[in-house]
XYZ file of N, CA, C and O in Angstrom:
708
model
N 104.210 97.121 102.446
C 105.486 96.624 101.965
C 105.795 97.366 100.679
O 105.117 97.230 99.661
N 107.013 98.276 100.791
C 107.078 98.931 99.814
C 108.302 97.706 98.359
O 109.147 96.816 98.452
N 107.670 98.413 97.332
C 108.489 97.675 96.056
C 109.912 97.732 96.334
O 110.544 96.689 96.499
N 110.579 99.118 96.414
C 111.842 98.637 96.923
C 112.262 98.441 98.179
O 113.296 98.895 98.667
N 111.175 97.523 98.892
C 112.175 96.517 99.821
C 111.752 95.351 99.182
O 112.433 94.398 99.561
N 111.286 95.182 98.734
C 111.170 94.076 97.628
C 112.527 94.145 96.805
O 113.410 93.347 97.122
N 112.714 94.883 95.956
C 113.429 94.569 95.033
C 114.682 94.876 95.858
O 115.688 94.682 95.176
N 114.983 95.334 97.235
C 116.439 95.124 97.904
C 116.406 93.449 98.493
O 117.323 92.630 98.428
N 115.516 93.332 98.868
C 115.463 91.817 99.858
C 115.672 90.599 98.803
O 116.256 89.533 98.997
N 115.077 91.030 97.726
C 115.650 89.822 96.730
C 116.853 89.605 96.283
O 117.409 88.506 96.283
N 117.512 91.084 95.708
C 118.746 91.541 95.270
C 119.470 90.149 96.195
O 119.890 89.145 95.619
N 119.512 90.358 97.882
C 120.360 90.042 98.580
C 120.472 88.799 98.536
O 121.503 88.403 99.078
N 119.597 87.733 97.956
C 118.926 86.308 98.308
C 119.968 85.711 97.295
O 120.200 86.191 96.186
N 120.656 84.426 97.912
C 121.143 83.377 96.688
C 120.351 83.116 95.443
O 119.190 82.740 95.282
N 121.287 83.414 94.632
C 120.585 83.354 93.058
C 119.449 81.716 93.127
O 118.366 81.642 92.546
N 119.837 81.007 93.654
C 118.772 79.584 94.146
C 117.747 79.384 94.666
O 116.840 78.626 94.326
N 117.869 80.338 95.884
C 116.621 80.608 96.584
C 115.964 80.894 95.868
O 114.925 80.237 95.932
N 115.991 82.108 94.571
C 115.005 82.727 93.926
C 114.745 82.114 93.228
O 113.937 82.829 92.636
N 114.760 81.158 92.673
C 114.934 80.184 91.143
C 113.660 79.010 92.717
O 112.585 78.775 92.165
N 113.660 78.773 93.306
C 113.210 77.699 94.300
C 112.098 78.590 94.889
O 111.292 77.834 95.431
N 111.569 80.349 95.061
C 110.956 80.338 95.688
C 109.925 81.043 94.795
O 108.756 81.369 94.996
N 110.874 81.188 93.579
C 109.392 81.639 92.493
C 108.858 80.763 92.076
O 107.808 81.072 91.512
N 109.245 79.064 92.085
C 108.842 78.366 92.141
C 107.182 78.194 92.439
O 106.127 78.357 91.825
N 107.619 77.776 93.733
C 106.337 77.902 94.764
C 105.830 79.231 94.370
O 105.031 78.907 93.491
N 105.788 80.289 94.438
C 104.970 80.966 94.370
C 104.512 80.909 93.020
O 103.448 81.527 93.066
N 104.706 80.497 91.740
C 104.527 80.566 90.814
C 103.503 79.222 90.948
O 102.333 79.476 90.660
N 103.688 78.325 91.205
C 103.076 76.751 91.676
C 101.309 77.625 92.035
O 100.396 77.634 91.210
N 101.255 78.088 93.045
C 100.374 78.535 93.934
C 99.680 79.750 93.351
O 98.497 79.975 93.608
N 100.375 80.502 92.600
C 99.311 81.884 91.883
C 98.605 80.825 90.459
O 97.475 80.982 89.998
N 99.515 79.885 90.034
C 98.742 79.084 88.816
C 97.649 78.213 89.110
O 96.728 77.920 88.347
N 97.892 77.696 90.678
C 96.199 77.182 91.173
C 95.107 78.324 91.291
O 93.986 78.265 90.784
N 95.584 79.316 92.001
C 94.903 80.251 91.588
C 93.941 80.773 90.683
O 92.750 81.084 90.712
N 95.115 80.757 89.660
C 94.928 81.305 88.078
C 93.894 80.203 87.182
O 93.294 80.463 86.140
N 93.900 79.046 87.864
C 92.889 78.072 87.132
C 91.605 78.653 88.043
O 90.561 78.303 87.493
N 91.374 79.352 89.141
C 90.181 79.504 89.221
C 89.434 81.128 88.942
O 88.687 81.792 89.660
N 89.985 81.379 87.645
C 89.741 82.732 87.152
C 90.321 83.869 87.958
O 89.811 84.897 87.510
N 91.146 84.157 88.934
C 91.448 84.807 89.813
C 92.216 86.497 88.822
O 92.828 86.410 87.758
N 92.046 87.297 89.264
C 91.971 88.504 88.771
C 94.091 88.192 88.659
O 94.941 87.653 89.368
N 94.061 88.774 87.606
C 95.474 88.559 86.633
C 96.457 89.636 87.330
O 97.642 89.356 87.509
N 95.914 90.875 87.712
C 96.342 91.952 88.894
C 97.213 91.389 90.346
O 98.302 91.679 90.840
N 96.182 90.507 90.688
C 96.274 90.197 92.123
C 97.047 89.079 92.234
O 97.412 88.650 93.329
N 97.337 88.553 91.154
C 98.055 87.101 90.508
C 99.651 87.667 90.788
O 100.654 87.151 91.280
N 99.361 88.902 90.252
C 100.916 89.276 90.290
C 101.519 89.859 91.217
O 102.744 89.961 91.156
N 100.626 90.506 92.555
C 100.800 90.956 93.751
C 100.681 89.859 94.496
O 101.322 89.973 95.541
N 100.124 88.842 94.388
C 100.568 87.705 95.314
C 101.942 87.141 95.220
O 102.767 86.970 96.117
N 102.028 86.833 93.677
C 103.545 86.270 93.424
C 104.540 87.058 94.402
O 105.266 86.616 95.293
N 104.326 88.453 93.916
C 105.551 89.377 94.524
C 105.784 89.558 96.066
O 106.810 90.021 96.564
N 104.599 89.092 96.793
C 104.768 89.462 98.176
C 104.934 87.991 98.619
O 105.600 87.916 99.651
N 104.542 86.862 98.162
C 104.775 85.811 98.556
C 106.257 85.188 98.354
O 106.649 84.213 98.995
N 107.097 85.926 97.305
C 108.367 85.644 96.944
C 109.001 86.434 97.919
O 109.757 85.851 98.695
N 108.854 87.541 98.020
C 109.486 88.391 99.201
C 109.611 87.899 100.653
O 110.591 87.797 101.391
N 108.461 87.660 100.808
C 107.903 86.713 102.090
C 108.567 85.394 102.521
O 109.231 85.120 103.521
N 108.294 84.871 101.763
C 109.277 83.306 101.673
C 111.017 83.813 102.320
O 111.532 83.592 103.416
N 111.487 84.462 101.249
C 112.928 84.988 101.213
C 113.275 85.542 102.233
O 114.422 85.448 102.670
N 112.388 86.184 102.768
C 112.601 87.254 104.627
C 112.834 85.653 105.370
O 113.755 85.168 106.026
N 111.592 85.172 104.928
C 111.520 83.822 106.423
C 112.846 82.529 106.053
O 113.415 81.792 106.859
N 112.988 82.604 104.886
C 114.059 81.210 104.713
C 115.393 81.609 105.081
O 116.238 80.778 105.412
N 115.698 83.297 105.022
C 116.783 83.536 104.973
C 117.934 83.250 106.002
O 119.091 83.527 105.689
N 117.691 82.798 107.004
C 118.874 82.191 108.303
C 118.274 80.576 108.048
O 118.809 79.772 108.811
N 117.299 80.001 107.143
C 117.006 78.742 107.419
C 117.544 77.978 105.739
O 116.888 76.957 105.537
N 118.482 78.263 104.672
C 118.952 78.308 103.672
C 120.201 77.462 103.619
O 121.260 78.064 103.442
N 120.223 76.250 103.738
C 121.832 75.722 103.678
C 121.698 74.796 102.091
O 121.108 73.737 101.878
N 122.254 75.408 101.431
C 122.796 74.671 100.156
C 123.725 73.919 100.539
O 123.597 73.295 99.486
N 124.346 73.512 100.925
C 125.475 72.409 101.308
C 124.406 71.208 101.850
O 124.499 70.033 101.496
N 123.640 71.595 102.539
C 122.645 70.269 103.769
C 121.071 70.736 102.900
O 120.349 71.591 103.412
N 120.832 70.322 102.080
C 119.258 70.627 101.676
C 118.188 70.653 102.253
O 117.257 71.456 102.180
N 118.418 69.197 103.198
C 116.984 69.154 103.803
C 117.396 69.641 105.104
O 116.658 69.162 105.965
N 118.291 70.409 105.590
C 118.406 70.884 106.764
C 117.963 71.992 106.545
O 118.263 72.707 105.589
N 116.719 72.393 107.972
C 115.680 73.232 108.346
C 114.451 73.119 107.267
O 113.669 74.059 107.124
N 114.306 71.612 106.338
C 113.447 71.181 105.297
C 112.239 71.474 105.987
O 111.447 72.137 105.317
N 111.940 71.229 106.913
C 110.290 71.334 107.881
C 110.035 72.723 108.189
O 108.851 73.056 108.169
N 110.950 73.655 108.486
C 110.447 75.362 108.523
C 110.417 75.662 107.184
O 109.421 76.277 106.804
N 111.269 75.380 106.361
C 110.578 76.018 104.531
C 109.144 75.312 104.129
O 108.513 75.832 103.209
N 108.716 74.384 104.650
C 107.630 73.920 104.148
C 106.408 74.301 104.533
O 105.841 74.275 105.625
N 106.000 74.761 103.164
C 104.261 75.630 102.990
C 103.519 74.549 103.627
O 103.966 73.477 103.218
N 102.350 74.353 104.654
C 101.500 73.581 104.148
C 99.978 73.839 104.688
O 99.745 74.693 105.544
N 99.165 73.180 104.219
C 97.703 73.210 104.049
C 97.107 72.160 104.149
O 97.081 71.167 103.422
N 96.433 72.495 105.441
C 95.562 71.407 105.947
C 94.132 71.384 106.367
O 93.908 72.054 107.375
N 92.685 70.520 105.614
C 91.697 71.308 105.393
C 91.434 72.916 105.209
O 91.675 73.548 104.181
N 90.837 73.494 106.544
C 90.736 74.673 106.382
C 91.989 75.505 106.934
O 91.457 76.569 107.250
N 92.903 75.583 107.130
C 93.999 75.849 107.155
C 94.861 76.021 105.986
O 95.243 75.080 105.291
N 95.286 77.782 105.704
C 96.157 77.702 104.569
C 97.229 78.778 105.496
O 96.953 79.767 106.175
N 98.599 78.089 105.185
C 100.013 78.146 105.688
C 99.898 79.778 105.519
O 99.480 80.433 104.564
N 100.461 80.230 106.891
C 99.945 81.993 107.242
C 100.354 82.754 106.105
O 99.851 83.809 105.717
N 101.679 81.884 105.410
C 102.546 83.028 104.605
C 102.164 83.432 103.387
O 102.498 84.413 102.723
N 101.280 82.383 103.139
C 100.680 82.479 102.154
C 98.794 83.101 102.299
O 97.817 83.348 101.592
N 99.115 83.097 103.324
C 97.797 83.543 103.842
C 98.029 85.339 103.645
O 97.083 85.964 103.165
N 99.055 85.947 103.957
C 99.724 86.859 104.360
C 99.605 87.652 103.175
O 99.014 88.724 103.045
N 100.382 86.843 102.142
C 100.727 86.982 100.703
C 99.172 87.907 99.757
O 98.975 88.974 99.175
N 98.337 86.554 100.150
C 96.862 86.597 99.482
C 95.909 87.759 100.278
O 94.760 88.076 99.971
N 96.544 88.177 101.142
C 95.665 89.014 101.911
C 96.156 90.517 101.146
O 95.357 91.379 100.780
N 97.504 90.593 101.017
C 97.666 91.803 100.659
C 97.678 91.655 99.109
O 98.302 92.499 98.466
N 97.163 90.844 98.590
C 96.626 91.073 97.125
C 95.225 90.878 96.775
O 94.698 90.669 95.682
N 94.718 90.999 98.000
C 93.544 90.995 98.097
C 92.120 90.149 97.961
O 90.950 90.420 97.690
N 92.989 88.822 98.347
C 91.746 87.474 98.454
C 91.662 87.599 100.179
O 92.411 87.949 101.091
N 90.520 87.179 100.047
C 90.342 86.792 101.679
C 90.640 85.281 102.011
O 91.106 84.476 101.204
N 90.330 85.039 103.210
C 90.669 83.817 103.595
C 90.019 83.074 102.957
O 90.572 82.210 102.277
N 88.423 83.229 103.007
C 87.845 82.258 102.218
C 87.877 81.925 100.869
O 87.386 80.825 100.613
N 88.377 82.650 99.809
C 88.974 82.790 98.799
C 90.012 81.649 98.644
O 90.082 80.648 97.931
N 90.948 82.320 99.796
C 92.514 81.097 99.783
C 92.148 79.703 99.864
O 92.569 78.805 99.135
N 90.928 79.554 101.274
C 90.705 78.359 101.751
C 90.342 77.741 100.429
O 91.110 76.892 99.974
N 89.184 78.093 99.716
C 88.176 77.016 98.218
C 88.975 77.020 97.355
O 88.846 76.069 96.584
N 90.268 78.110 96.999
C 90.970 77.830 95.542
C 92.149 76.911 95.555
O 92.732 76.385 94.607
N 92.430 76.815 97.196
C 93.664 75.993 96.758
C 93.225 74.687 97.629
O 92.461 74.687 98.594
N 93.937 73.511 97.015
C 93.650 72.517 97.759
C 93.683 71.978 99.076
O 94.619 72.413 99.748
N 92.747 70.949 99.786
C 92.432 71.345 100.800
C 93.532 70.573 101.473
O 93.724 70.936 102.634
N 94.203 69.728 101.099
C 95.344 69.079 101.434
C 96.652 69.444 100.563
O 96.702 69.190 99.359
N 97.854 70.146 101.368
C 98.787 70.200 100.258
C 100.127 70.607 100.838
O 100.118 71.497 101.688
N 101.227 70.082 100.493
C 102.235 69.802 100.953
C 103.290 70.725 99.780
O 103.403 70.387 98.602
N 103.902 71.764 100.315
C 105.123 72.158 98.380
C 106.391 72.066 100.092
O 106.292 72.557 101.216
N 107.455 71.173 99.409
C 108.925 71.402 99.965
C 110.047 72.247 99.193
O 110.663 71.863 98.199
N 110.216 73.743 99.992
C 111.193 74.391 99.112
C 112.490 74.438 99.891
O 112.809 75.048 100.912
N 113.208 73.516 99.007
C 114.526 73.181 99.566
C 115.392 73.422 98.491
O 114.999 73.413 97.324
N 116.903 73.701 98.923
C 117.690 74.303 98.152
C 117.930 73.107 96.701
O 118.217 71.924 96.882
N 117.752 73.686 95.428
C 117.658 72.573 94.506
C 116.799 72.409 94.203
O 116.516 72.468 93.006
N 115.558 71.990 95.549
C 114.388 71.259 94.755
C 113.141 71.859 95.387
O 112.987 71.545 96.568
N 112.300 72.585 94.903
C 110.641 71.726 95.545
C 109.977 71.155 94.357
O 109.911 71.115 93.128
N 109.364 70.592 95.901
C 108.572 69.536 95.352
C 107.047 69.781 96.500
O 106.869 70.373 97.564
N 106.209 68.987 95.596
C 104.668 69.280 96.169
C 103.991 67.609 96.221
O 104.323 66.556 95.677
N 102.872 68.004 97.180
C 102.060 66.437 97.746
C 100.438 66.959 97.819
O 100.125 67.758 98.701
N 99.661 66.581 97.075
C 98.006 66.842 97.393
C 97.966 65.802 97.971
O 98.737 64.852 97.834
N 96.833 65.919 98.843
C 97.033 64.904 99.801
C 97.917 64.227 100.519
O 99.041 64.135 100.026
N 97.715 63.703 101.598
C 97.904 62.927 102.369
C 99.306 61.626 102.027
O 100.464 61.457 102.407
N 98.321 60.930 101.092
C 98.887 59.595 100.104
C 99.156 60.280 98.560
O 99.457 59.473 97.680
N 99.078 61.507 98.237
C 99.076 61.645 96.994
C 100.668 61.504 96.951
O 101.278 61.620 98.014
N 101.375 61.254 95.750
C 102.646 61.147 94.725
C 103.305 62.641 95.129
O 102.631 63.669 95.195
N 104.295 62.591 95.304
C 105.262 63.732 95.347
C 105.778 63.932 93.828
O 106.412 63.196 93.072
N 105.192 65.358 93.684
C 105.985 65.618 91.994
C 106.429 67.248 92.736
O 106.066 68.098 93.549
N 107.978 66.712 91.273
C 109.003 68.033 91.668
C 108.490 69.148 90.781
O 108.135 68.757 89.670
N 108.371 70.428 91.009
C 108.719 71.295 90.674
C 109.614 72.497 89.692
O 109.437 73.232 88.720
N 110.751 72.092 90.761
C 111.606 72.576 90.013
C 113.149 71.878 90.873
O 113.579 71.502 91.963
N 113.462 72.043 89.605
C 114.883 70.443 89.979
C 116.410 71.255 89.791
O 116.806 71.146 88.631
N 116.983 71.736 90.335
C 117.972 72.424 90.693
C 119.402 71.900 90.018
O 120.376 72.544 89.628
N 119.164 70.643 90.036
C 120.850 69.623 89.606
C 120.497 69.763 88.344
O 121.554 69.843 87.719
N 119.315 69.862 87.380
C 119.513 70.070 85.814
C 118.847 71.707 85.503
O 118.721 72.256 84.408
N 118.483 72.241 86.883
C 117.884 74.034 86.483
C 116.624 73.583 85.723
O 116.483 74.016 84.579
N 115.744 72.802 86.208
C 114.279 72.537 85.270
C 113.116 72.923 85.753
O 112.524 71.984 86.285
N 112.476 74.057 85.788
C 111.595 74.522 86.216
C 110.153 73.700 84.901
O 110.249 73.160 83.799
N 109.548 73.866 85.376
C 107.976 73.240 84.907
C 107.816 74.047 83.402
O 107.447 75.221 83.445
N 108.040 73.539 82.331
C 107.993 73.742 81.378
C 106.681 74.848 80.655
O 105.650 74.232 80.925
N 106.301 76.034 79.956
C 105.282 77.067 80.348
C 104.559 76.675 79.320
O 103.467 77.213 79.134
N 105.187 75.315 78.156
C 103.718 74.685 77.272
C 103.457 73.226 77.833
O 103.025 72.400 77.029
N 103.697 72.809 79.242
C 103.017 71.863 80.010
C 102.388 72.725 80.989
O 102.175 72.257 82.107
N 102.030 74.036 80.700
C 101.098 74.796 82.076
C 99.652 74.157 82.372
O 98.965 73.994 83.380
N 99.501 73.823 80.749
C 97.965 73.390 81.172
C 97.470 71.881 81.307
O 96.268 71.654 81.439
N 98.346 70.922 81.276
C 98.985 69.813 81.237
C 98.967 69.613 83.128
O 98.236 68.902 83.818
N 100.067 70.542 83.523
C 100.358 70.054 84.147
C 99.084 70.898 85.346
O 99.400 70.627 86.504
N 97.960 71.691 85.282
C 97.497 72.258 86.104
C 96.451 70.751 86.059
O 96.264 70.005 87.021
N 96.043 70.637 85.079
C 95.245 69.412 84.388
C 95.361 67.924 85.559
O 94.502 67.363 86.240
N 97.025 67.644 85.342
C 97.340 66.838 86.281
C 96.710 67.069 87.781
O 95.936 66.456 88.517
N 97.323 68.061 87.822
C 96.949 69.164 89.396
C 95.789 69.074 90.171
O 95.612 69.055 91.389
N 94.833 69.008 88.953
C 93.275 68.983 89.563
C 92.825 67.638 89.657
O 92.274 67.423 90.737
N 92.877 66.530 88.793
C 92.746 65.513 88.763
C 93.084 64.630 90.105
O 92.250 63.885 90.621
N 94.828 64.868 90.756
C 94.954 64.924 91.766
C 94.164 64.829 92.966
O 93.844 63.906 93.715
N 93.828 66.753 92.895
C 92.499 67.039 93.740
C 91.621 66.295 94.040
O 91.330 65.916 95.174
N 90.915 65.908 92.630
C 89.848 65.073 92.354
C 89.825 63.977 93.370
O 89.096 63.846 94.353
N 90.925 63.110 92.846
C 91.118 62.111 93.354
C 91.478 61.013 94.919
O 91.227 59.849 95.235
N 92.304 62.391 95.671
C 92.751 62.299 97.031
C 91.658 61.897 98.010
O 90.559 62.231 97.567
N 91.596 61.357 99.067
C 91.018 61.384 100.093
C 89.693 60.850 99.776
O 88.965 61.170 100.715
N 89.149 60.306 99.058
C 87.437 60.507 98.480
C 87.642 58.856 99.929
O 88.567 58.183 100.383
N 85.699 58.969 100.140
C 85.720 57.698 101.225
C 84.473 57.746 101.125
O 84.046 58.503 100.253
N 83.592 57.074 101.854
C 82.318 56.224 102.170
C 81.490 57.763 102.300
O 80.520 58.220 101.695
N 82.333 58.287 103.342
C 81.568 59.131 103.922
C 81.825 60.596 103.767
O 81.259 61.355 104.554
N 82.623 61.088 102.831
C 83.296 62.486 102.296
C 83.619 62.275 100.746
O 84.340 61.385 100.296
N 83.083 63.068 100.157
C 83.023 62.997 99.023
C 83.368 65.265 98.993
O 82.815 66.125 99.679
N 84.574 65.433 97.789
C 85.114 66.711 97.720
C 84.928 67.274 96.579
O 85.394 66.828 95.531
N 84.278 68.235 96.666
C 83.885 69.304 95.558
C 85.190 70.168 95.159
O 86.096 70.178 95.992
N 85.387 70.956 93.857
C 86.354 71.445 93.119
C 87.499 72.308 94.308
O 88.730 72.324 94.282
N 86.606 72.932 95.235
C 87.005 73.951 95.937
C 87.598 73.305 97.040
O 88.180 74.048 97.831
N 87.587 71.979 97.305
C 88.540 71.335 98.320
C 87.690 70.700 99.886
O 88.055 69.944 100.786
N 86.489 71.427 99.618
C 85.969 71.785 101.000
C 84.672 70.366 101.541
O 83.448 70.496 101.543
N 85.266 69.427 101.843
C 84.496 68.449 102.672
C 82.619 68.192 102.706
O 81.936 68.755 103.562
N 82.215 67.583 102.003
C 80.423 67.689 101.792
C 80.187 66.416 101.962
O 80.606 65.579 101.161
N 79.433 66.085 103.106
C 79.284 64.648 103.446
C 78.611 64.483 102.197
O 78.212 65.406 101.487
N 78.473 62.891 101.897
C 77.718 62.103 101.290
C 76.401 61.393 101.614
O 76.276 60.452 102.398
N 75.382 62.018 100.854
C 74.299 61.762 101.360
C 73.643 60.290 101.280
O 73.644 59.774 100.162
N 73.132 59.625 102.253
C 73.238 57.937 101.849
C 72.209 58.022 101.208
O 71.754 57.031 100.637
């Protein structure tokens, strides 16, 4: 994927989309980025995952109807399963799968809809927005560590039971009786 089809494919994108899909990708290189992830590859993910997004949303984009085609914009991740595009993204910046699978959480939901995403760890976890379109409020960059803080805690917290108990990396370790 060369840079300038990057920098043509964005050019073309509603000034919203981009404000909504650097979002998410910005969301997702900062989980990343909490697990020391090379600062290089941080920024080649962003760029191909923003590109990426923008190719695939682009006939699925209605600002007038938000949540119409809400279920094809949505990233998601389930146990070992991380959403291809982002799979896609991380491959050509050079994490492998197993990389993607332990750094990002093993349950996780981001909705990028015109205006808003918003994200879900877990299952039952709280839906928090992102970035909020009706006041232009993207995640503030001196709540980064605040809010990654939140982020993990989250993690922490989701899904725990009798019989599964989850280590940092997301990944399922029975509990030994």
């Amino acid at each position: 994927m060369s840079s300038g089809n990057f920098v043509t494919n964005i050019a073309k994108m509603n000034t919203t989309m981009k404000r909504e899909v650097t979002s998410a990708s910005n969301f997702l290189a900062n989980l990343l980025r909490a697990r020391d992830c090379c600062e290089n590859r941080l920024e080649i993910f962003s760029r191909v995952l923003v590109n990426l997004l923008c190719e695939h949303y682009q006939s699925h984009w209605f600002p007038e109807a938000p949540f119409r085609g809400s279920g094809y914009r949505c990233l998601r991740f389930n146990f070992l399963t991380v959403d291809p595009l982002v799979t896609k993204a991380g491959e050509a910046a050079g994490f492998s799968a197993n990389v993607m699978q332990t750094c990002l959480p093993r349950e996780l939901t981001i909705w990028v809809d015109p205006a808003e995403v918003s994200y879900r760890i877990g299952e039952e976890g709280s839906v928090c927005v992102l970035y909020d379109g009706k006041t232009d409020t993207l995640l503030p960059e001196a709540s980064q560590s605040d809010f990654l803080t939140n982020c993990k805690n989250q993690f922490f917290s989701f899904g725990k039971s009798q019989d599964t108990d989850f280590n940092f990396n997301g990944v399922a370790v029975p509990v030994e009786a």
